[in-house]
Amino acid sequence: MSEIPEVVSRLRAAFQAGRTKPLEWRKAQLTALKAMLLEQADDFFAALHADLGKNAAEARSAEITFVANEVDHTLEHLDAWVAPEAAPLPERLLPGRGTVVREPLGVGLIIGPWNYPLHLVLAPLVGVLAAGNAAVVKPSELSPTVSAAIARHVPAYLDPEAVAVVEGAIPETTELLEQHFDHIFYTGNGVVGRIVMTAAAKHLTPVALELGGKSPVIVDTDVDLRLAAERIVYGKFMNAGQTCVAPDYVLAIGDTAEKLEPLLAEVLRAKFGDDPAASPDYGRIVNTRHFDRLSKLLGSGRVVTGGRTDRDRKFIAPTVLADVAPDSPVMGEEIFGPILPVLTVASLDEAITFITGRDKPLALYAFVGSPETKQRILDETSSGAVGFGLPVAHLTASDLPFGGVGESGMGRYHGKYSIDTFSNLKAVLDKPLG
Ligand code: NAD
């Protein structure tokens, strides 16, 4: 811990010496980052399995390939994204030239969570480096094997003068937050988000807070419910429900719930078998604290399928709860686990009122047939993202901004949005002297 101020000073000296600014340096770092992911994939898979029971297919797509794609997309467009951008001037300033110049901010701090422990520190790192910054990466202590793998491999692949990994828990993060950074990128819960923002305020450091919340799924009466069940199951139960953009609960309109519930049970059986505890595709809860928290939520409704738990193995079966009251415990907090409550609402109006009466979610999903209904949802609700017909996958589109609003966070990243987040957009007016 005593080395933290020294580490940050070293990175700042490298930044100030101009080491991270050249485009060649940035591209070389991104290329090395991708090489690390591909060459060390087996080590990362083993670490993800040790910490989260994550299967290799999910680990490959959601952690390794996701970040590798983000690198490819950034390398393809970086020249254009950081090129000075001409801005039209008002007539009274003519003749003259207006330009927006993107300059790196300096030294960034990335604080990551445990649920996608590789993806959620390396995807922001792609943007931080592409924008020409130095960075400290602080992985989550709750996924210690992945944290150790990051600490082992990053210094071997990336420029150690400009990128450092600091491992640790609250004391180390607190010490990091005492330092002066030029940007702080935090992913995790809102309680710590507030601690991060308070610490950042001391140095007037800009922050991006990627937080969570209860992302609803509206299911209307005029859609293929089998398809809806399949896609909801895909989004909800990957990583045993420990996904920030996972569907949190379903608002089923009219008589949809009674038709949807058996379909959800059927799809779950097809995906994980009669005994999900024996399925190599099904993950585990990260620790006993979260296991105990989730176990208490199982009593919030009638169990349609699932409900089984095994504390020793941190296993909670994929569970669908019906007849859930809006004020029940499972509706009081972000679930962040494999429990899907289904609530009935009489109409679209009631679904919208339900959603707007609560914190703004990170994502809102809807299986609805008519374009008018889609438009009403877009116009009358607020969320970080909207997914019609498919949950979660919007985050894999690098040209869509990713982030939350209100309680689900602030700031955007992915693709070009990362460049803007980690840059100073400098306004330049050039007026001829003549
Ligand atoms: P976590 O417990 O791993 O904490 C995240 C980070 O905060 C860790 O690096 C940890 O060391 C640090 N931290 C914890 N307490 C701290 C303190 N008192 N002071 C300073 N730093 C501290 O992860 P978590 O918060 O349990 O993550 C789950 C939450 O994150 C959920 O709400 C989820 O929705 C959200 N999440 C959001 C996104 C997103 O992209 N928006 C992605 C993943 C998770």
Tab-separated table of C-alpha atoms in Angstrom, residues 10-276:
chain	number	residue	atom	x	y	z
A	10	ARG	CA	5.633	7.121	-11.977
A	11	LEU	CA	2.660	6.941	-14.338
A	12	ARG	CA	2.161	10.695	-14.167
A	13	ALA	CA	5.810	11.278	-15.044
A	14	ALA	CA	5.441	8.971	-18.057
A	15	PHE	CA	2.297	10.786	-19.164
A	16	GLN	CA	3.878	14.196	-18.742
A	17	ALA	CA	6.905	13.095	-20.717
A	18	GLY	CA	4.512	12.400	-23.593
A	19	ARG	CA	5.051	8.640	-23.595
A	20	THR	CA	1.383	7.691	-24.041
A	21	LYS	CA	0.382	10.296	-26.620
A	22	PRO	CA	1.720	8.955	-29.942
A	23	LEU	CA	-0.824	6.953	-31.883
A	24	GLU	CA	1.812	4.259	-32.499
A	25	TRP	CA	2.180	3.728	-28.741
A	26	ARG	CA	-1.590	3.503	-28.265
A	27	LYS	CA	-1.987	1.005	-31.094
A	28	ALA	CA	0.927	-1.088	-29.847
A	29	GLN	CA	-0.671	-1.256	-26.384
A	30	LEU	CA	-4.029	-2.331	-27.815
A	31	THR	CA	-2.380	-4.976	-29.964
A	32	ALA	CA	-0.452	-6.269	-26.938
A	33	LEU	CA	-3.638	-6.307	-24.862
A	34	LYS	CA	-5.324	-8.509	-27.449
A	35	ALA	CA	-2.260	-10.780	-27.622
A	36	MET	CA	-2.409	-11.151	-23.837
A	37	LEU	CA	-6.060	-12.193	-23.994
A	38	LEU	CA	-5.496	-14.763	-26.702
A	39	GLU	CA	-2.187	-16.174	-25.476
A	40	GLN	CA	-3.228	-16.359	-21.817
A	41	ALA	CA	-6.841	-17.401	-22.479
A	42	ASP	CA	-6.453	-20.767	-20.753
A	43	ASP	CA	-5.069	-19.147	-17.633
A	44	PHE	CA	-7.947	-16.643	-17.596
A	45	PHE	CA	-10.520	-19.428	-18.178
A	46	ALA	CA	-9.136	-21.377	-15.213
A	47	ALA	CA	-9.219	-18.260	-13.024
A	48	LEU	CA	-12.807	-17.422	-14.049
A	49	HIS	CA	-13.838	-20.973	-13.282
A	50	ALA	CA	-12.084	-20.905	-9.906
A	51	ASP	CA	-13.750	-17.638	-8.841
A	52	LEU	CA	-17.205	-17.961	-10.398
A	53	GLY	CA	-17.608	-21.464	-11.811
A	54	LYS	CA	-17.836	-19.698	-15.165
A	55	ASN	CA	-18.009	-22.133	-18.087
A	56	ALA	CA	-15.499	-21.792	-20.912
A	57	ALA	CA	-18.092	-20.782	-23.543
A	58	GLU	CA	-19.363	-17.855	-21.441
A	59	ALA	CA	-15.840	-16.927	-20.409
A	60	ARG	CA	-14.759	-16.906	-24.034
A	61	SER	CA	-17.651	-14.840	-25.373
A	62	ALA	CA	-18.342	-12.444	-22.501
A	63	GLU	CA	-14.792	-11.841	-21.279
A	64	ILE	CA	-12.107	-12.662	-23.862
A	65	THR	CA	-13.847	-12.207	-27.231
A	66	PHE	CA	-15.765	-9.164	-26.070
A	67	VAL	CA	-12.588	-7.267	-25.185
A	68	ALA	CA	-10.714	-8.585	-28.244
A	69	ASN	CA	-13.547	-7.270	-30.463
A	70	GLU	CA	-13.436	-3.928	-28.696
A	71	VAL	CA	-9.685	-3.778	-29.451
A	72	ASP	CA	-10.248	-4.632	-33.138
A	73	HIS	CA	-13.033	-2.087	-33.512
A	74	THR	CA	-10.941	0.604	-31.828
A	75	LEU	CA	-7.833	-0.144	-33.907
A	76	GLU	CA	-9.917	0.045	-37.075
A	77	HIS	CA	-11.378	3.470	-36.270
A	78	LEU	CA	-8.856	5.125	-33.953
A	79	ASP	CA	-7.275	7.403	-36.567
A	80	ALA	CA	-10.667	8.810	-37.493
A	81	TRP	CA	-11.932	9.053	-33.902
A	82	VAL	CA	-8.994	11.141	-32.683
A	83	ALA	CA	-8.531	13.270	-35.809
A	84	PRO	CA	-9.225	16.993	-35.260
A	85	GLU	CA	-12.883	17.574	-36.036
A	86	ALA	CA	-13.946	20.649	-38.014
A	87	ALA	CA	-16.737	22.638	-36.339
A	88	PRO	CA	-18.785	25.220	-38.229
A	89	LEU	CA	-18.421	28.789	-36.942
A	90	PRO	CA	-21.151	31.452	-36.753
A	91	GLU	CA	-21.010	34.037	-39.490
A	92	ARG	CA	-19.748	36.784	-37.169
A	93	LEU	CA	-16.520	34.808	-36.582
A	94	LEU	CA	-15.763	34.290	-40.269
A	95	PRO	CA	-13.279	34.119	-41.733
A	96	GLY	CA	-11.913	31.615	-39.256
A	97	ARG	CA	-11.746	27.974	-38.397
A	98	GLY	CA	-13.298	25.997	-35.565
A	99	THR	CA	-11.860	22.645	-34.521
A	100	VAL	CA	-12.476	20.114	-31.760
A	101	VAL	CA	-9.242	18.471	-30.628
A	102	ARG	CA	-9.315	15.367	-28.422
A	103	GLU	CA	-6.395	15.358	-25.990
A	104	PRO	CA	-5.746	12.676	-23.372
A	105	LEU	CA	-6.731	13.538	-19.792
A	106	GLY	CA	-3.703	12.077	-18.018
A	107	VAL	CA	-3.687	9.210	-15.527
A	108	GLY	CA	-6.893	7.203	-15.196
A	109	LEU	CA	-8.008	4.868	-12.417
A	110	ILE	CA	-10.196	1.866	-13.273
A	111	ILE	CA	-11.899	0.111	-10.350
A	112	GLY	CA	-13.581	-3.143	-11.330
A	113	PRO	CA	-16.172	-5.546	-9.882
A	114	TRP	CA	-16.121	-9.337	-9.578
A	115	ASN	CA	-18.936	-10.468	-11.881
A	116	TYR	CA	-17.145	-10.033	-15.240
A	117	PRO	CA	-13.803	-9.428	-13.588
A	118	LEU	CA	-11.718	-9.382	-16.759
A	119	HIS	CA	-14.101	-7.660	-19.171
A	120	LEU	CA	-15.020	-4.859	-16.762
A	121	VAL	CA	-11.446	-3.687	-16.193
A	122	LEU	CA	-10.034	-4.392	-19.647
A	123	ALA	CA	-12.859	-2.919	-21.782
A	124	PRO	CA	-12.458	0.486	-20.094
A	125	LEU	CA	-8.671	0.070	-20.343
A	126	VAL	CA	-9.015	-0.190	-24.139
A	127	GLY	CA	-10.606	3.269	-24.141
A	128	VAL	CA	-8.184	4.781	-21.614
A	129	LEU	CA	-5.143	3.659	-23.633
A	130	ALA	CA	-6.691	4.426	-27.037
A	131	ALA	CA	-7.318	7.981	-25.867
A	132	GLY	CA	-3.609	8.266	-24.945
A	133	ASN	CA	-3.721	8.028	-21.158
A	134	ALA	CA	-1.772	6.153	-18.502
A	135	ALA	CA	-3.792	3.942	-16.146
A	136	VAL	CA	-3.979	2.169	-12.829
A	137	VAL	CA	-6.175	-0.934	-12.888
A	138	LYS	CA	-7.698	-2.153	-9.598
A	139	PRO	CA	-9.491	-5.487	-10.081
A	140	SER	CA	-12.002	-6.769	-7.528
A	141	GLU	CA	-10.708	-8.650	-4.503
A	142	LEU	CA	-13.870	-10.768	-4.580
A	143	SER	CA	-12.577	-12.532	-7.708
A	144	PRO	CA	-9.030	-13.040	-6.367
A	145	THR	CA	-7.812	-15.603	-8.901
A	146	VAL	CA	-8.717	-13.361	-11.830
A	147	SER	CA	-7.231	-10.363	-10.015
A	148	ALA	CA	-3.948	-12.273	-9.585
A	149	ALA	CA	-3.973	-13.331	-13.260
A	150	ILE	CA	-4.449	-9.699	-14.339
A	151	ALA	CA	-1.608	-8.606	-12.037
A	152	ARG	CA	0.617	-11.330	-13.509
A	153	HIS	CA	-0.038	-10.773	-17.201
A	154	VAL	CA	-0.682	-7.041	-17.657
A	155	PRO	CA	2.880	-5.961	-16.737
A	156	ALA	CA	4.298	-8.617	-19.065
A	157	TYR	CA	2.353	-7.340	-22.085
A	158	LEU	CA	1.660	-3.629	-21.528
A	159	ASP	CA	4.083	-0.767	-20.986
A	160	PRO	CA	4.877	-0.883	-17.236
A	161	GLU	CA	5.862	2.794	-17.292
A	162	ALA	CA	2.266	3.723	-18.143
A	163	VAL	CA	0.019	0.891	-16.942
A	164	ALA	CA	0.009	-0.504	-13.405
A	165	VAL	CA	-2.153	-3.068	-11.638
A	166	VAL	CA	-2.864	-2.543	-7.961
A	167	GLU	CA	-4.516	-5.478	-6.235
A	168	GLY	CA	-6.422	-5.209	-3.006
A	169	ALA	CA	-9.635	-4.488	-1.144
A	170	ILE	CA	-11.046	-1.451	0.668
A	171	PRO	CA	-7.762	-0.194	2.262
A	172	GLU	CA	-5.895	-0.265	-1.067
A	173	THR	CA	-8.808	1.301	-2.970
A	174	THR	CA	-9.143	3.986	-0.309
A	175	GLU	CA	-5.446	4.768	-0.608
A	176	LEU	CA	-5.778	4.911	-4.397
A	177	LEU	CA	-8.723	7.292	-4.081
A	178	GLU	CA	-6.554	9.641	-1.989
A	179	GLN	CA	-4.304	10.148	-5.028
A	180	HIS	CA	-4.909	12.680	-7.743
A	181	PHE	CA	-6.201	11.020	-10.918
A	182	ASP	CA	-7.440	12.718	-14.061
A	183	HIS	CA	-10.337	10.294	-14.498
A	184	ILE	CA	-11.904	7.578	-12.360
A	185	PHE	CA	-13.903	4.800	-13.970
A	186	TYR	CA	-15.814	2.766	-11.396
A	187	THR	CA	-18.012	-0.283	-11.964
A	188	GLY	CA	-19.920	-1.706	-9.019
A	189	ASN	CA	-22.670	-0.808	-6.601
A	190	GLY	CA	-24.118	2.628	-5.850
A	191	VAL	CA	-23.000	2.764	-2.218
A	192	VAL	CA	-19.341	2.547	-3.238
A	193	GLY	CA	-20.125	4.725	-6.274
A	194	ARG	CA	-20.945	7.522	-3.853
A	195	ILE	CA	-17.659	6.946	-1.965
A	196	VAL	CA	-15.753	7.137	-5.257
A	197	MET	CA	-17.510	10.313	-6.349
A	198	THR	CA	-16.945	11.979	-2.969
A	199	ALA	CA	-13.221	11.138	-3.112
A	200	ALA	CA	-13.023	12.371	-6.716
A	201	ALA	CA	-14.631	15.693	-5.751
A	202	LYS	CA	-11.585	16.582	-3.616
A	203	HIS	CA	-9.457	16.720	-6.768
A	204	LEU	CA	-12.293	17.778	-9.126
A	205	THR	CA	-11.671	14.501	-10.962
A	206	PRO	CA	-14.326	13.489	-13.483
A	207	VAL	CA	-15.901	10.090	-12.902
A	208	ALA	CA	-17.829	7.491	-14.841
A	209	LEU	CA	-19.951	5.351	-12.543
A	210	GLU	CA	-21.190	2.116	-14.055
A	211	LEU	CA	-23.712	0.947	-11.496
A	212	GLY	CA	-26.587	-1.516	-11.396
A	213	GLY	CA	-30.273	-1.583	-10.635
A	214	LYS	CA	-33.418	-3.520	-11.428
A	215	SER	CA	-33.744	-3.881	-15.197
A	216	PRO	CA	-37.342	-4.787	-16.074
A	217	VAL	CA	-38.684	-6.861	-18.956
A	218	ILE	CA	-42.131	-5.995	-20.281
A	219	VAL	CA	-43.870	-8.900	-22.015
A	220	ASP	CA	-46.957	-7.970	-24.014
A	221	THR	CA	-49.829	-10.219	-25.069
A	222	ASP	CA	-49.095	-10.077	-28.817
A	223	VAL	CA	-45.684	-11.801	-28.978
A	224	ASP	CA	-44.315	-15.337	-29.403
A	225	LEU	CA	-43.985	-16.265	-25.727
A	226	ARG	CA	-41.755	-19.286	-26.362
A	227	LEU	CA	-39.226	-17.026	-28.079
A	228	ALA	CA	-39.542	-14.463	-25.284
A	229	ALA	CA	-38.926	-17.207	-22.685
A	230	GLU	CA	-35.812	-18.403	-24.506
A	231	ARG	CA	-34.315	-14.947	-24.755
A	232	ILE	CA	-35.195	-13.955	-21.201
A	233	VAL	CA	-33.575	-17.144	-19.906
A	234	TYR	CA	-30.456	-16.433	-21.971
A	235	GLY	CA	-30.103	-12.917	-20.518
A	236	LYS	CA	-31.103	-13.744	-16.966
A	237	PHE	CA	-29.271	-16.947	-16.166
A	238	MET	CA	-25.859	-16.487	-17.786
A	239	ASN	CA	-23.252	-16.164	-15.037
A	240	ALA	CA	-25.999	-17.382	-12.646
A	241	GLY	CA	-27.800	-14.043	-12.966
A	242	GLN	CA	-24.788	-12.018	-11.794
A	243	THR	CA	-24.871	-9.641	-14.748
A	244	CYS	CA	-25.435	-5.891	-14.361
A	245	VAL	CA	-27.728	-5.752	-17.405
A	246	ALA	CA	-29.527	-9.047	-16.679
A	247	PRO	CA	-33.307	-8.866	-16.702
A	248	ASP	CA	-34.171	-8.374	-13.032
A	249	TYR	CA	-37.921	-9.031	-13.161
A	250	VAL	CA	-40.731	-9.549	-15.672
A	251	LEU	CA	-43.831	-7.392	-15.978
A	252	ALA	CA	-46.299	-9.625	-17.783
A	253	ILE	CA	-49.273	-7.814	-19.277
A	254	GLY	CA	-52.797	-9.245	-18.918
A	255	ASP	CA	-52.893	-13.041	-18.839
A	256	THR	CA	-49.325	-13.431	-20.159
A	257	ALA	CA	-47.796	-14.558	-16.844
A	258	GLU	CA	-49.671	-17.842	-16.628
A	259	LYS	CA	-48.614	-18.743	-20.182
A	260	LEU	CA	-45.035	-17.517	-19.814
A	261	GLU	CA	-44.217	-19.238	-16.511
A	262	PRO	CA	-44.385	-22.860	-17.749
A	263	LEU	CA	-42.426	-21.849	-20.851
A	264	LEU	CA	-39.643	-20.356	-18.713
A	265	ALA	CA	-39.523	-23.611	-16.722
A	266	GLU	CA	-39.386	-25.655	-19.930
A	267	VAL	CA	-36.575	-23.584	-21.438
A	268	LEU	CA	-34.570	-23.797	-18.217
A	269	ARG	CA	-34.919	-27.565	-18.166
A	270	ALA	CA	-33.803	-27.767	-21.807
A	271	LYS	CA	-30.786	-25.564	-21.070
A	272	PHE	CA	-29.524	-26.880	-17.733
A	273	GLY	CA	-31.239	-30.300	-17.429
A	274	ASP	CA	-33.283	-31.665	-14.552
A	275	ASP	CA	-30.378	-31.163	-12.176
A	276	PRO	CA	-28.737	-27.792	-12.887
